[in-house]
């Protein structure tokens, strides 16, 4: 059975600092994608207007005035992504953060095929390069092993990937429609967990027996993180 193109939702809050390069890399190096939707949390009306005129065929959603912050923006991302599954007929959405560019071409349908064969897999992330010191010293995936996460090398119908019991992350990757129907953590829930909203979401999903994964061979990155290593405010 033919699979529909997979829509993409990009969360952005830094205006044009990374966005243009990122979207160009997605369009050039990711196969079988549908519409690309930009969720703009810059809080800048001028930038919103620029998005509308610059990215032909893309959509953008803006928070006027002060930017809403990561928590509220992610609620919007989930809402928009869920709507896209309904309008495109796709069971998955490719979620993206604006400061990741594609370095190794891949097909979105390849990720979807793995997730089809593993119905408990909540999302399948793309591996990035080693950024932090422990990652550069020990290896990107090895650093997660050191933190006590349960990683397993997997093969689904010939496609290689790595499963993990935790954590959930919004780093670029394919997410299942069922997960988009789950409410994003509140401020209160996020404040109760070290690390904030993503660990809070991870705990919620783990309680329902969901697990997570990385696409590709062990320590074979598909994306390159070009953003800053420190927080930039409003939860980002």
PDB file of C-alpha atoms in Angstrom:
ATOM      1  CA  UNK A   1       0.000   0.000   0.000  1.00  0.00           C
ATOM      2  CA  UNK A   2       1.302   3.428  -0.949  1.00  0.00           C
ATOM      3  CA  UNK A   3       2.293   5.667   1.953  1.00  0.00           C
ATOM      4  CA  UNK A   4       1.409   9.362   2.019  1.00  0.00           C
ATOM      5  CA  UNK A   5       4.187  11.963   2.169  1.00  0.00           C
ATOM      6  CA  UNK A   6       5.080  12.803   5.760  1.00  0.00           C
ATOM      7  CA  UNK A   7       4.512  16.393   6.939  1.00  0.00           C
ATOM      8  CA  UNK A   8       7.191  18.366   8.764  1.00  0.00           C
ATOM      9  CA  UNK A   9       6.751  20.800  11.674  1.00  0.00           C
ATOM     10  CA  UNK A  10       9.676  23.089  12.516  1.00  0.00           C
ATOM     11  CA  UNK A  11       9.748  24.968  15.833  1.00  0.00           C
ATOM     12  CA  UNK A  12      11.509  28.329  15.501  1.00  0.00           C
ATOM     13  CA  UNK A  13      12.153  31.228  17.859  1.00  0.00           C
ATOM     14  CA  UNK A  14      15.454  32.769  16.696  1.00  0.00           C
ATOM     15  CA  UNK A  15      14.082  34.520  13.587  1.00  0.00           C
ATOM     16  CA  UNK A  16      16.397  33.973  10.596  1.00  0.00           C
ATOM     17  CA  UNK A  17      19.503  32.849  12.510  1.00  0.00           C
ATOM     18  CA  UNK A  18      19.177  29.177  11.508  1.00  0.00           C
ATOM     19  CA  UNK A  19      15.799  28.712   9.862  1.00  0.00           C
ATOM     20  CA  UNK A  20      16.569  29.306   6.200  1.00  0.00           C
ATOM     21  CA  UNK A  21      19.574  26.977   6.141  1.00  0.00           C
ATOM     22  CA  UNK A  22      17.661  24.310   8.049  1.00  0.00           C
ATOM     23  CA  UNK A  23      14.641  24.307   5.756  1.00  0.00           C
ATOM     24  CA  UNK A  24      16.833  24.209   2.661  1.00  0.00           C
ATOM     25  CA  UNK A  25      18.650  21.163   4.062  1.00  0.00           C
ATOM     26  CA  UNK A  26      15.362  19.380   4.800  1.00  0.00           C
ATOM     27  CA  UNK A  27      14.005  20.016   1.334  1.00  0.00           C
ATOM     28  CA  UNK A  28      17.247  18.939  -0.324  1.00  0.00           C
ATOM     29  CA  UNK A  29      18.080  15.836   1.718  1.00  0.00           C
ATOM     30  CA  UNK A  30      14.897  14.292   3.105  1.00  0.00           C
ATOM     31  CA  UNK A  31      12.779  12.137   0.838  1.00  0.00           C
ATOM     32  CA  UNK A  32       9.004  11.656   0.840  1.00  0.00           C
ATOM     33  CA  UNK A  33       8.054  14.667   2.933  1.00  0.00           C
ATOM     34  CA  UNK A  34       4.832  16.619   2.672  1.00  0.00           C
ATOM     35  CA  UNK A  35       4.155  20.226   3.672  1.00  0.00           C
ATOM     36  CA  UNK A  36       6.653  21.999   5.918  1.00  0.00           C
ATOM     37  CA  UNK A  37       4.973  24.045   8.631  1.00  0.00           C
ATOM     38  CA  UNK A  38       6.919  26.612  10.661  1.00  0.00           C
ATOM     39  CA  UNK A  39       5.685  27.292  14.187  1.00  0.00           C
ATOM     40  CA  UNK A  40       7.163  30.724  14.855  1.00  0.00           C
ATOM     41  CA  UNK A  41       7.655  31.713  18.492  1.00  0.00           C
ATOM     42  CA  UNK A  42       9.888  34.706  17.795  1.00  0.00           C
ATOM     43  CA  UNK A  43       7.184  37.133  18.902  1.00  0.00           C
ATOM     44  CA  UNK A  44       8.110  39.403  15.978  1.00  0.00           C
ATOM     45  CA  UNK A  45       5.395  40.475  13.553  1.00  0.00           C
ATOM     46  CA  UNK A  46       7.940  41.588  10.954  1.00  0.00           C
ATOM     47  CA  UNK A  47       9.554  38.158  10.997  1.00  0.00           C
ATOM     48  CA  UNK A  48       6.132  36.510  10.721  1.00  0.00           C
ATOM     49  CA  UNK A  49       5.444  38.550   7.597  1.00  0.00           C
ATOM     50  CA  UNK A  50       8.871  37.608   6.216  1.00  0.00           C
ATOM     51  CA  UNK A  51       8.072  33.931   6.763  1.00  0.00           C
ATOM     52  CA  UNK A  52       4.829  34.260   4.877  1.00  0.00           C
ATOM     53  CA  UNK A  53       6.498  35.847   1.852  1.00  0.00           C
ATOM     54  CA  UNK A  54       9.797  33.939   1.870  1.00  0.00           C
ATOM     55  CA  UNK A  55       8.771  30.301   2.248  1.00  0.00           C
ATOM     56  CA  UNK A  56       6.351  29.641  -0.563  1.00  0.00           C
ATOM     57  CA  UNK A  57       4.045  26.746   0.373  1.00  0.00           C
ATOM     58  CA  UNK A  58       4.927  26.791   4.083  1.00  0.00           C
ATOM     59  CA  UNK A  59       2.745  27.908   6.955  1.00  0.00           C
ATOM     60  CA  UNK A  60       3.710  29.858  10.044  1.00  0.00           C
ATOM     61  CA  UNK A  61       2.064  30.475  13.394  1.00  0.00           C
ATOM     62  CA  UNK A  62       3.164  33.405  15.487  1.00  0.00           C
ATOM     63  CA  UNK A  63       2.946  34.652  19.068  1.00  0.00           C
ATOM     64  CA  UNK A  64       2.593  38.396  18.858  1.00  0.00           C
ATOM     65  CA  UNK A  65       4.428  40.553  21.378  1.00  0.00           C
ATOM     66  CA  UNK A  66       6.555  38.534  23.779  1.00  0.00           C
ATOM     67  CA  UNK A  67       7.327  35.039  22.621  1.00  0.00           C
ATOM     68  CA  UNK A  68       5.210  32.410  24.367  1.00  0.00           C
ATOM     69  CA  UNK A  69       8.146  30.235  25.454  1.00  0.00           C
ATOM     70  CA  UNK A  70       8.993  26.592  24.958  1.00  0.00           C
ATOM     71  CA  UNK A  71       6.089  25.059  26.891  1.00  0.00           C
ATOM     72  CA  UNK A  72       3.358  26.940  25.047  1.00  0.00           C
ATOM     73  CA  UNK A  73       5.150  26.640  21.727  1.00  0.00           C
ATOM     74  CA  UNK A  74       5.360  22.856  22.071  1.00  0.00           C
ATOM     75  CA  UNK A  75       1.631  22.700  22.784  1.00  0.00           C
ATOM     76  CA  UNK A  76       1.127  24.499  19.490  1.00  0.00           C
ATOM     77  CA  UNK A  77       3.575  22.156  17.746  1.00  0.00           C
ATOM     78  CA  UNK A  78       1.598  19.125  18.937  1.00  0.00           C
ATOM     79  CA  UNK A  79      -1.717  20.705  17.923  1.00  0.00           C
ATOM     80  CA  UNK A  80      -0.469  21.658  14.462  1.00  0.00           C
ATOM     81  CA  UNK A  81       1.191  18.269  13.957  1.00  0.00           C
ATOM     82  CA  UNK A  82      -1.962  16.391  14.943  1.00  0.00           C
ATOM     83  CA  UNK A  83      -4.021  18.489  12.520  1.00  0.00           C
ATOM     84  CA  UNK A  84      -1.525  17.647   9.784  1.00  0.00           C
ATOM     85  CA  UNK A  85      -1.980  13.910  10.335  1.00  0.00           C
ATOM     86  CA  UNK A  86      -5.682  14.417   9.710  1.00  0.00           C
ATOM     87  CA  UNK A  87      -5.337  16.630   6.622  1.00  0.00           C
ATOM     88  CA  UNK A  88      -2.542  14.608   4.993  1.00  0.00           C
ATOM     89  CA  UNK A  89      -3.613  11.111   6.065  1.00  0.00           C
ATOM     90  CA  UNK A  90      -0.182  10.424   7.544  1.00  0.00           C
ATOM     91  CA  UNK A  91       0.229   8.409  10.743  1.00  0.00           C
ATOM     92  CA  UNK A  92       3.484  10.238  11.499  1.00  0.00           C
ATOM     93  CA  UNK A  93       4.964  13.732  11.538  1.00  0.00           C
ATOM     94  CA  UNK A  94       8.603  14.723  11.278  1.00  0.00           C
ATOM     95  CA  UNK A  95       9.222  17.134  14.162  1.00  0.00           C
ATOM     96  CA  UNK A  96      12.205  19.441  13.806  1.00  0.00           C
ATOM     97  CA  UNK A  97      14.115  22.014  15.847  1.00  0.00           C
ATOM     98  CA  UNK A  98      15.393  24.962  13.831  1.00  0.00           C
ATOM     99  CA  UNK A  99      19.076  24.578  14.756  1.00  0.00           C
ATOM    100  CA  UNK A 100      19.579  21.144  13.184  1.00  0.00           C
ATOM    101  CA  UNK A 101      20.644  20.787   9.561  1.00  0.00           C
ATOM    102  CA  UNK A 102      20.567  17.553   7.569  1.00  0.00           C
ATOM    103  CA  UNK A 103      24.040  16.258   6.718  1.00  0.00           C
ATOM    104  CA  UNK A 104      23.185  12.694   5.635  1.00  0.00           C
ATOM    105  CA  UNK A 105      20.267  12.195   3.269  1.00  0.00           C
ATOM    106  CA  UNK A 106      17.455   9.912   4.398  1.00  0.00           C
ATOM    107  CA  UNK A 107      13.917   8.976   3.454  1.00  0.00           C
ATOM    108  CA  UNK A 108      11.126   9.769   5.909  1.00  0.00           C
ATOM    109  CA  UNK A 109       9.302   6.625   4.796  1.00  0.00           C
ATOM    110  CA  UNK A 110      12.271   4.532   5.998  1.00  0.00           C
ATOM    111  CA  UNK A 111      11.727   5.794   9.539  1.00  0.00           C
ATOM    112  CA  UNK A 112       7.992   5.190   9.233  1.00  0.00           C
ATOM    113  CA  UNK A 113       8.604   1.600   8.133  1.00  0.00           C
ATOM    114  CA  UNK A 114      10.602   0.927  11.306  1.00  0.00           C
ATOM    115  CA  UNK A 115       7.872   2.448  13.452  1.00  0.00           C
ATOM    116  CA  UNK A 116       5.211   0.377  11.670  1.00  0.00           C
ATOM    117  CA  UNK A 117       7.088  -2.773  12.708  1.00  0.00           C
ATOM    118  CA  UNK A 118       7.498  -1.552  16.306  1.00  0.00           C
ATOM    119  CA  UNK A 119       4.101  -0.314  17.530  1.00  0.00           C
ATOM    120  CA  UNK A 120       5.428   0.581  21.005  1.00  0.00           C
ATOM    121  CA  UNK A 121       7.984   2.999  19.548  1.00  0.00           C
ATOM    122  CA  UNK A 122       6.804   6.534  20.376  1.00  0.00           C
ATOM    123  CA  UNK A 123       9.307   8.398  18.252  1.00  0.00           C
ATOM    124  CA  UNK A 124      12.426   7.693  16.235  1.00  0.00           C
ATOM    125  CA  UNK A 125      15.027  10.443  16.451  1.00  0.00           C
ATOM    126  CA  UNK A 126      17.878  11.219  14.126  1.00  0.00           C
ATOM    127  CA  UNK A 127      21.351  10.951  15.602  1.00  0.00           C
ATOM    128  CA  UNK A 128      23.394  14.144  15.846  1.00  0.00           C
ATOM    129  CA  UNK A 129      27.109  14.683  16.213  1.00  0.00           C
ATOM    130  CA  UNK A 130      28.821  14.602  19.622  1.00  0.00           C
ATOM    131  CA  UNK A 131      28.485  18.086  21.134  1.00  0.00           C
ATOM    132  CA  UNK A 132      29.105  17.972  24.868  1.00  0.00           C
ATOM    133  CA  UNK A 133      32.420  17.003  26.417  1.00  0.00           C
ATOM    134  CA  UNK A 134      31.308  13.568  27.621  1.00  0.00           C
ATOM    135  CA  UNK A 135      29.940  12.837  24.141  1.00  0.00           C
ATOM    136  CA  UNK A 136      33.157  13.892  22.448  1.00  0.00           C
ATOM    137  CA  UNK A 137      35.200  11.825  24.898  1.00  0.00           C
ATOM    138  CA  UNK A 138      33.092   8.664  25.111  1.00  0.00           C
ATOM    139  CA  UNK A 139      30.862   8.824  22.036  1.00  0.00           C
ATOM    140  CA  UNK A 140      27.350  10.179  21.499  1.00  0.00           C
ATOM    141  CA  UNK A 141      25.421   6.985  22.231  1.00  0.00           C
ATOM    142  CA  UNK A 142      27.981   5.744  24.767  1.00  0.00           C
ATOM    143  CA  UNK A 143      27.312   8.882  26.817  1.00  0.00           C
ATOM    144  CA  UNK A 144      23.680   7.805  27.137  1.00  0.00           C
ATOM    145  CA  UNK A 145      24.770   4.368  28.309  1.00  0.00           C
ATOM    146  CA  UNK A 146      26.898   6.055  30.977  1.00  0.00           C
ATOM    147  CA  UNK A 147      23.808   7.890  32.201  1.00  0.00           C
ATOM    148  CA  UNK A 148      22.056   4.571  32.758  1.00  0.00           C
ATOM    149  CA  UNK A 149      19.784   4.518  29.726  1.00  0.00           C
ATOM    150  CA  UNK A 150      19.036   1.096  28.308  1.00  0.00           C
ATOM    151  CA  UNK A 151      20.224   1.078  24.662  1.00  0.00           C
ATOM    152  CA  UNK A 152      19.885  -1.874  22.288  1.00  0.00           C
ATOM    153  CA  UNK A 153      21.044  -2.256  18.688  1.00  0.00           C
ATOM    154  CA  UNK A 154      18.046  -3.228  16.555  1.00  0.00           C
ATOM    155  CA  UNK A 155      17.303  -4.361  13.007  1.00  0.00           C
ATOM    156  CA  UNK A 156      13.788  -4.169  11.540  1.00  0.00           C
ATOM    157  CA  UNK A 157      13.392  -5.723   8.101  1.00  0.00           C
ATOM    158  CA  UNK A 158      17.028  -4.899   7.354  1.00  0.00           C
ATOM    159  CA  UNK A 159      16.897  -1.330   8.689  1.00  0.00           C
ATOM    160  CA  UNK A 160      19.294  -0.568  11.547  1.00  0.00           C
ATOM    161  CA  UNK A 161      18.327   1.542  14.542  1.00  0.00           C
ATOM    162  CA  UNK A 162      18.960   1.831  18.303  1.00  0.00           C
ATOM    163  CA  UNK A 163      16.187   1.482  20.879  1.00  0.00           C
ATOM    164  CA  UNK A 164      16.204   3.191  24.263  1.00  0.00           C
ATOM    165  CA  UNK A 165      13.898   3.035  27.253  1.00  0.00           C
ATOM    166  CA  UNK A 166      14.432   6.750  27.927  1.00  0.00           C
ATOM    167  CA  UNK A 167      14.480   9.693  27.430  1.00  0.00           C
ATOM    168  CA  UNK A 168      11.918  11.295  25.144  1.00  0.00           C
ATOM    169  CA  UNK A 169      13.427  14.197  23.207  1.00  0.00           C
ATOM    170  CA  UNK A 170      12.178  16.772  20.713  1.00  0.00           C
ATOM    171  CA  UNK A 171      15.428  16.599  18.751  1.00  0.00           C
ATOM    172  CA  UNK A 172      14.567  15.970  15.069  1.00  0.00           C
ATOM    173  CA  UNK A 173      12.737  12.736  14.451  1.00  0.00           C
ATOM    174  CA  UNK A 174       9.532  11.000  13.469  1.00  0.00           C
ATOM    175  CA  UNK A 175       6.706  10.972  16.007  1.00  0.00           C
ATOM    176  CA  UNK A 176       3.614   8.797  16.044  1.00  0.00           C
ATOM    177  CA  UNK A 177       0.124  10.297  15.764  1.00  0.00           C
ATOM    178  CA  UNK A 178      -0.908   8.576  19.021  1.00  0.00           C
ATOM    179  CA  UNK A 179       1.755  10.546  20.908  1.00  0.00           C
ATOM    180  CA  UNK A 180       0.536  13.840  19.484  1.00  0.00           C
ATOM    181  CA  UNK A 181      -2.839  13.147  21.086  1.00  0.00           C
ATOM    182  CA  UNK A 182      -1.196  13.205  24.546  1.00  0.00           C
ATOM    183  CA  UNK A 183      -1.203  16.586  26.267  1.00  0.00           C
ATOM    184  CA  UNK A 184       2.166  18.339  26.569  1.00  0.00           C
ATOM    185  CA  UNK A 185       3.288  18.716  30.231  1.00  0.00           C
ATOM    186  CA  UNK A 186       2.158  21.759  32.194  1.00  0.00           C
ATOM    187  CA  UNK A 187       4.482  24.220  33.898  1.00  0.00           C
ATOM    188  CA  UNK A 188       3.777  22.575  37.257  1.00  0.00           C
ATOM    189  CA  UNK A 189       4.612  19.097  35.945  1.00  0.00           C
ATOM    190  CA  UNK A 190       7.758  20.344  34.231  1.00  0.00           C
ATOM    191  CA  UNK A 191       9.001  22.128  37.351  1.00  0.00           C
ATOM    192  CA  UNK A 192       8.755  18.893  39.344  1.00  0.00           C
ATOM    193  CA  UNK A 193      11.222  17.043  37.106  1.00  0.00           C
ATOM    194  CA  UNK A 194      14.910  17.768  36.668  1.00  0.00           C
ATOM    195  CA  UNK A 195      15.390  18.912  33.088  1.00  0.00           C
ATOM    196  CA  UNK A 196      11.884  20.253  32.577  1.00  0.00           C
ATOM    197  CA  UNK A 197       9.234  19.404  30.006  1.00  0.00           C
ATOM    198  CA  UNK A 198      10.983  16.708  27.974  1.00  0.00           C
ATOM    199  CA  UNK A 199      11.789  14.491  31.016  1.00  0.00           C
ATOM    200  CA  UNK A 200       8.248  15.103  32.286  1.00  0.00           C
ATOM    201  CA  UNK A 201       6.854  13.948  28.958  1.00  0.00           C
ATOM    202  CA  UNK A 202       9.227  10.993  29.019  1.00  0.00           C
ATOM    203  CA  UNK A 203       7.935   9.845  32.410  1.00  0.00           C
ATOM    204  CA  UNK A 204       4.358  10.103  31.190  1.00  0.00           C
ATOM    205  CA  UNK A 205       5.106   7.992  28.117  1.00  0.00           C
ATOM    206  CA  UNK A 206       7.244   5.453  29.967  1.00  0.00           C
ATOM    207  CA  UNK A 207       4.366   4.852  32.392  1.00  0.00           C
ATOM    208  CA  UNK A 208       2.272   3.769  29.388  1.00  0.00           C
ATOM    209  CA  UNK A 209       5.060   1.426  28.195  1.00  0.00           C
ATOM    210  CA  UNK A 210       6.189   3.573  25.278  1.00  0.00           C
ATOM    211  CA  UNK A 211       9.864   3.499  24.331  1.00  0.00           C
ATOM    212  CA  UNK A 212      12.078   5.523  21.988  1.00  0.00           C
ATOM    213  CA  UNK A 213      14.848   5.134  19.435  1.00  0.00           C
ATOM    214  CA  UNK A 214      17.506   6.548  17.120  1.00  0.00           C
ATOM    215  CA  UNK A 215      17.592   5.899  13.411  1.00  0.00           C
ATOM    216  CA  UNK A 216      20.619   4.332  11.705  1.00  0.00           C
ATOM    217  CA  UNK A 217      23.789   2.536  12.677  1.00  0.00           C
ATOM    218  CA  UNK A 218      25.373   3.072  16.080  1.00  0.00           C
ATOM    219  CA  UNK A 219      26.922   6.579  16.233  1.00  0.00           C
ATOM    220  CA  UNK A 220      26.046   7.409  12.629  1.00  0.00           C
ATOM    221  CA  UNK A 221      24.630  10.955  12.724  1.00  0.00           C
ATOM    222  CA  UNK A 222      22.196  12.206  10.093  1.00  0.00           C
ATOM    223  CA  UNK A 223      21.874  15.760  11.443  1.00  0.00           C
ATOM    224  CA  UNK A 224      24.285  18.401  12.669  1.00  0.00           C
ATOM    225  CA  UNK A 225      23.431  20.616  15.621  1.00  0.00           C
ATOM    226  CA  UNK A 226      24.436  24.194  14.787  1.00  0.00           C
ATOM    227  CA  UNK A 227      22.805  25.914  17.768  1.00  0.00           C
ATOM    228  CA  UNK A 228      24.195  27.084  21.058  1.00  0.00           C
ATOM    229  CA  UNK A 229      24.939  24.703  23.900  1.00  0.00           C
ATOM    230  CA  UNK A 230      23.417  26.997  26.508  1.00  0.00           C
ATOM    231  CA  UNK A 231      19.808  27.997  27.173  1.00  0.00           C
ATOM    232  CA  UNK A 232      18.556  31.062  25.324  1.00  0.00           C
ATOM    233  CA  UNK A 233      15.662  32.008  27.629  1.00  0.00           C
ATOM    234  CA  UNK A 234      11.907  31.310  27.837  1.00  0.00           C
ATOM    235  CA  UNK A 235      12.574  27.601  28.271  1.00  0.00           C
ATOM    236  CA  UNK A 236      14.641  27.022  25.117  1.00  0.00           C
TER     237      UNK A 236
END
